[in-house]
CSV table of C-alpha atoms and ligand atoms in Angstrom, one decimal:
chain,number,residue,atom,x,y,z
A,1,MET,CA,-8.2,1.8,-20.6
A,2,LYS,CA,-5.3,-0.2,-22.0
A,3,ALA,CA,-3.5,-0.8,-18.7
A,4,LEU,CA,-4.3,-1.0,-15.0
A,5,ILE,CA,-1.5,-0.5,-12.6
A,6,PHE,CA,-1.7,-1.4,-8.9
A,7,ASP,CA,-0.3,0.0,-5.7
A,8,VAL,CA,0.6,-2.7,-3.2
A,9,ASP,CA,0.5,-1.7,0.4
A,10,ASP,CA,-3.0,-1.3,1.8
A,11,THR,CA,-4.4,-1.7,-1.7
A,12,LEU,CA,-3.8,-5.3,-2.7
A,13,TYR,CA,-3.8,-6.5,0.9
A,14,ASP,CA,-5.0,-5.1,4.2
A,15,GLN,CA,-2.0,-3.5,5.9
A,16,ILE,CA,-3.5,-3.7,9.3
A,17,GLN,CA,-3.8,-7.5,9.3
A,18,PRO,CA,-0.1,-8.4,10.0
A,19,PHE,CA,0.0,-5.6,12.6
A,20,LYS,CA,-3.1,-6.9,14.3
A,21,ARG,CA,-1.9,-10.5,14.4
A,22,ALA,CA,1.5,-9.4,15.9
A,23,LEU,CA,0.0,-7.1,18.5
A,24,GLU,CA,-2.7,-9.5,19.6
A,25,ASN,CA,0.0,-12.1,20.3
A,26,HIS,CA,1.2,-9.9,23.2
A,27,LEU,CA,-1.6,-7.6,24.2
A,28,LYS,CA,-5.3,-7.6,24.5
A,29,VAL,CA,-6.6,-4.7,22.4
A,30,ALA,CA,-10.2,-3.7,21.7
A,31,GLU,CA,-11.1,-4.4,18.0
A,32,ASN,CA,-12.1,-0.8,17.3
A,33,LEU,CA,-8.7,0.5,18.6
A,34,LEU,CA,-6.6,-1.6,16.2
A,35,GLU,CA,-6.9,0.7,13.2
A,36,PRO,CA,-6.3,4.0,15.1
A,37,ILE,CA,-3.3,2.4,16.9
A,38,TYR,CA,-1.9,1.3,13.6
A,39,ILE,CA,-2.3,4.7,12.1
A,40,ALA,CA,-0.6,6.3,15.1
A,41,SER,CA,2.3,3.9,14.8
A,42,ARG,CA,2.8,4.9,11.2
A,43,LYS,CA,2.8,8.5,12.2
A,44,TYR,CA,5.4,7.9,14.9
A,45,SER,CA,7.3,5.7,12.5
A,46,ASP,CA,7.5,8.6,10.0
A,47,GLU,CA,8.6,10.9,12.8
A,48,ALA,CA,11.5,8.5,13.8
A,49,PHE,CA,12.5,7.8,10.2
A,50,ASP,CA,14.6,11.0,9.9
A,51,ALA,CA,16.3,10.3,13.2
A,52,VAL,CA,17.2,6.8,12.0
A,53,LEU,CA,18.6,8.1,8.7
A,54,SER,CA,20.7,10.7,10.5
A,55,GLY,CA,22.0,8.1,12.9
A,56,GLU,CA,20.5,9.8,16.0
A,57,MET,CA,18.3,6.7,16.7
A,58,THR,CA,18.9,3.0,16.0
A,59,LEU,CA,16.4,1.1,13.9
A,60,LYS,CA,15.5,-1.0,17.0
A,61,ALA,CA,15.0,2.0,19.1
A,62,SER,CA,12.6,3.4,16.4
A,63,HIS,CA,10.6,0.2,16.5
A,64,ILE,CA,10.2,0.5,20.2
A,65,TYR,CA,9.5,4.2,20.0
A,66,ARG,CA,6.7,3.9,17.4
A,67,LEU,CA,4.8,1.2,19.2
A,68,GLN,CA,5.1,2.5,22.7
A,69,ARG,CA,4.0,6.0,21.6
A,70,ALA,CA,1.1,4.7,19.6
A,71,LEU,CA,-0.1,2.5,22.4
A,72,ALA,CA,0.4,5.3,25.0
A,73,ASP,CA,-2.0,7.5,22.9
A,74,PHE,CA,-4.7,4.9,23.8
A,75,GLY,CA,-3.7,4.4,27.4
A,76,LEU,CA,-1.9,1.1,26.7
A,77,GLU,CA,1.6,0.1,27.7
A,78,ILE,CA,4.2,-2.4,26.5
A,79,SER,CA,7.9,-3.0,27.6
A,80,GLY,CA,10.7,-2.3,25.2
A,81,ASP,CA,11.5,-6.0,25.0
A,82,GLU,CA,7.9,-6.9,24.2
A,83,ALA,CA,7.8,-4.1,21.5
A,84,LEU,CA,10.7,-5.8,19.8
A,85,ILE,CA,9.0,-9.2,19.9
A,86,VAL,CA,5.9,-7.6,18.4
A,87,GLN,CA,8.1,-6.1,15.7
A,88,GLU,CA,9.6,-9.6,14.9
A,89,ASP,CA,6.2,-11.1,14.6
A,90,TYR,CA,5.0,-8.2,12.5
A,91,SER,CA,7.9,-8.6,10.1
A,92,ARG,CA,7.3,-12.4,9.9
A,93,TYR,CA,3.5,-11.9,9.2
A,94,GLN,CA,4.4,-9.4,6.5
A,95,GLY,CA,5.9,-12.3,4.6
A,96,GLN,CA,2.6,-14.2,4.9
A,97,LEU,CA,0.3,-11.7,3.3
A,98,ALA,CA,-3.1,-12.6,1.7
A,99,LEU,CA,-4.3,-10.9,-1.4
A,100,SER,CA,-7.6,-9.3,-0.8
A,101,SER,CA,-10.1,-11.6,-2.3
A,102,GLU,CA,-11.6,-9.1,-4.7
A,103,PHE,CA,-8.4,-8.8,-6.7
A,104,LYS,CA,-8.3,-12.4,-8.0
A,105,GLU,CA,-11.5,-11.5,-10.0
A,106,VAL,CA,-10.0,-8.2,-11.0
A,107,PHE,CA,-6.9,-9.9,-12.3
A,108,ALA,CA,-8.9,-12.5,-14.2
A,109,TYR,CA,-11.1,-9.8,-15.7
A,110,CYS,CA,-8.1,-7.8,-16.9
A,111,ARG,CA,-6.4,-10.8,-18.3
A,112,GLN,CA,-9.5,-11.8,-20.2
A,113,ALA,CA,-10.1,-8.3,-21.4
A,114,GLY,CA,-6.6,-7.8,-22.6
A,115,ILE,CA,-5.8,-5.0,-20.1
A,116,VAL,CA,-2.1,-4.9,-19.3
A,117,MET,CA,-1.3,-5.1,-15.6
A,118,GLY,CA,1.6,-3.7,-13.6
A,119,VAL,CA,2.7,-2.5,-10.2
A,120,ILE,CA,4.3,0.7,-8.9
A,121,THR,CA,5.2,0.5,-5.2
A,122,ASN,CA,7.2,2.6,-2.8
A,123,GLY,CA,9.6,1.0,-0.4
A,124,PRO,CA,12.9,-0.8,-0.1
A,125,HIS,CA,13.6,-3.2,-3.0
A,126,GLN,CA,13.9,-6.6,-1.1
A,127,HIS,CA,11.2,-5.7,1.4
A,128,GLN,CA,8.7,-4.9,-1.3
A,129,LEU,CA,9.7,-7.9,-3.3
A,130,LYS,CA,9.1,-10.2,-0.3
A,131,LYS,CA,5.6,-8.9,0.0
A,132,ILE,CA,5.0,-9.2,-3.8
A,133,ASN,CA,6.1,-12.8,-3.7
A,134,SER,CA,4.0,-13.5,-0.7
A,135,LEU,CA,1.0,-12.1,-2.6
A,136,ASP,CA,1.9,-14.3,-5.5
A,137,LEU,CA,1.6,-11.4,-7.9
A,138,PHE,CA,4.0,-12.7,-10.5
A,139,ARG,CA,1.3,-15.3,-11.3
A,140,TRP,CA,-0.6,-12.5,-12.9
A,141,ILE,CA,1.8,-9.6,-13.5
A,142,PRO,CA,5.0,-9.9,-15.5
A,143,ARG,CA,8.1,-9.0,-13.5
A,144,GLU,CA,9.1,-6.3,-16.0
A,145,ASN,CA,5.8,-4.5,-15.3
A,146,VAL,CA,6.6,-4.2,-11.6
A,147,LEU,CA,8.5,-1.1,-10.5
A,148,ILE,CA,9.8,-0.8,-6.9
A,149,SER,CA,11.0,2.6,-5.8
A,150,GLY,CA,14.0,1.3,-3.9
A,151,GLU,CA,15.1,-0.6,-7.0
A,152,VAL,CA,14.7,2.1,-9.7
A,153,GLY,CA,15.7,5.1,-7.5
A,154,LEU,CA,12.5,7.0,-8.2
A,155,ALA,CA,9.4,7.1,-6.1
A,156,LYS,CA,5.7,8.1,-6.1
A,157,PRO,CA,4.4,10.8,-6.3
A,158,SER,CA,7.2,12.0,-8.7
A,159,ARG,CA,6.0,11.6,-12.3
A,160,GLU,CA,9.3,10.0,-13.3
A,161,ILE,CA,8.4,6.6,-12.0
A,162,PHE,CA,5.0,6.7,-13.8
A,163,ASP,CA,6.7,7.9,-17.0
A,164,LEU,CA,9.2,5.0,-16.7
A,165,LEU,CA,6.5,2.4,-16.6
A,166,ALA,CA,4.5,4.1,-19.4
A,167,GLU,CA,7.6,4.0,-21.5
A,168,LYS,CA,8.2,0.4,-20.8
A,169,LEU,CA,4.6,-0.4,-21.7
A,170,GLN,CA,4.7,1.8,-24.8
A,171,LEU,CA,1.4,3.3,-23.8
A,172,SER,CA,0.3,6.9,-23.7
A,173,SER,CA,-0.5,8.2,-20.2
A,174,ALA,CA,-4.2,8.8,-20.9
A,175,ASP,CA,-4.7,5.1,-21.5
A,176,ILE,CA,-3.2,4.1,-18.2
A,177,TYR,CA,-5.3,3.7,-15.0
A,178,TYR,CA,-3.9,3.4,-11.5
A,179,VAL,CA,-5.5,2.1,-8.4
A,180,GLY,CA,-4.1,3.0,-4.9
A,181,ASP,CA,-5.1,3.9,-1.4
A,182,SER,CA,-2.9,6.9,-0.8
A,183,PHE,CA,-4.1,10.3,-2.0
A,184,GLU,CA,-0.6,11.9,-1.6
A,185,ASN,CA,1.3,9.2,-3.4
A,186,ASP,CA,-1.2,7.7,-5.8
A,187,VAL,CA,-3.7,10.3,-6.7
A,188,VAL,CA,-1.2,13.1,-6.8
A,189,GLY,CA,1.3,11.0,-8.6
A,190,CYS,CA,-1.3,10.1,-11.3
A,191,HIS,CA,-2.2,13.7,-11.6
A,192,ASN,CA,1.5,14.6,-12.1
A,193,ALA,CA,1.9,12.0,-14.8
A,194,GLY,CA,-1.4,12.4,-16.6
A,195,TRP,CA,-2.6,9.0,-15.6
A,196,LYS,CA,-6.2,8.2,-14.6
A,197,SER,CA,-6.5,7.7,-10.9
A,198,ILE,CA,-8.8,5.3,-9.0
A,199,TRP,CA,-8.6,6.2,-5.3
A,200,LEU,CA,-9.3,3.3,-3.1
A,201,ASN,CA,-10.2,5.4,-0.1
A,202,HIS,CA,-11.3,2.5,2.2
A,203,ARG,CA,-10.1,4.2,5.4
A,204,ASN,CA,-12.1,7.4,4.7
A,205,HIS,CA,-9.2,9.8,4.5
A,206,LEU,CA,-9.6,13.4,3.4
A,207,PRO,CA,-7.8,14.5,0.3
A,208,SER,CA,-4.5,16.1,1.3
A,209,GLN,CA,-4.8,18.7,-1.6
A,210,LYS,CA,-7.9,20.5,-2.5
A,211,GLU,CA,-7.0,21.5,-6.1
A,212,ILE,CA,-6.3,17.9,-7.1
A,213,HIS,CA,-9.1,15.3,-7.6
A,214,ALA,CA,-9.1,11.6,-8.2
A,215,ASP,CA,-10.8,10.6,-11.4
A,216,TYR,CA,-12.7,7.9,-9.5
A,217,THR,CA,-13.1,7.3,-5.7
A,218,LEU,CA,-14.1,4.0,-4.2
A,219,GLN,CA,-14.9,3.3,-0.6
A,220,HIS,CA,-14.5,-0.5,-0.9
A,221,ARG,CA,-12.4,-2.9,-2.9
A,222,SER,CA,-15.6,-4.7,-4.1
A,223,GLU,CA,-16.5,-1.6,-6.1
A,224,LEU,CA,-13.4,-1.9,-8.3
A,225,LEU,CA,-14.5,-4.6,-10.7
A,226,PRO,CA,-17.9,-3.0,-11.5
A,227,LEU,CA,-16.1,0.3,-12.1
A,228,LEU,CA,-13.7,-1.4,-14.5
A,229,LYS,CA,-16.6,-2.9,-16.5
A,230,THR,CA,-18.2,0.5,-16.7
A,231,ILE,CA,-15.0,2.2,-17.9
A,232,ARG,CA,-14.6,-0.5,-20.6
A,233,GLN,CA,-18.0,0.2,-22.1
B,301,MG,MG1,-0.6,2.1,-0.6
């Protein structure tokens, strides 16, 4: 392992935290429902995404739609105005993200072991940059090793974005490891590019493709550092 590259969303931080904080400002929700409501809101968000792109739905309307539909799945209700306030809070809290505690140790280990670090993240350029700054990642990872799909015009799981970083790092694909939570984007992307994948499957998802396997699968972030030490031996 000469390099370890990180996904951002729901890998370096818990994506549910800002959602949870925003929702709880306006609605009393049982703790065990937060994750399923969040996952449902992502599903409805994906559904509305095409309608927003084609101009059939405004972005605001999509924010109301995804939250109201997700809550309705669990017998909960919110007005359109309230949904927009939740969205405002959500957006603000996304600018106040906390790096999951396990990663400080991982970064320190990589730095001391001479393992190059980088990031590949999917999303709009400025939006992802705001999150990366909020996580203070540039303290550990050089800017030139950070690829944002909206900035470079390539996205996971396409191998081109992986190839682009491998080229920048001047490393061969077999020496590069990648850690991410999404089977579809991260594990499949690594498979496409010949990188080694570490699937952080902390939400117990099923693989979306049977013929592709992660090189390593973890259930919890705390398992990453011990795994890296094993790989290095
Ligand atoms: Mg992710």
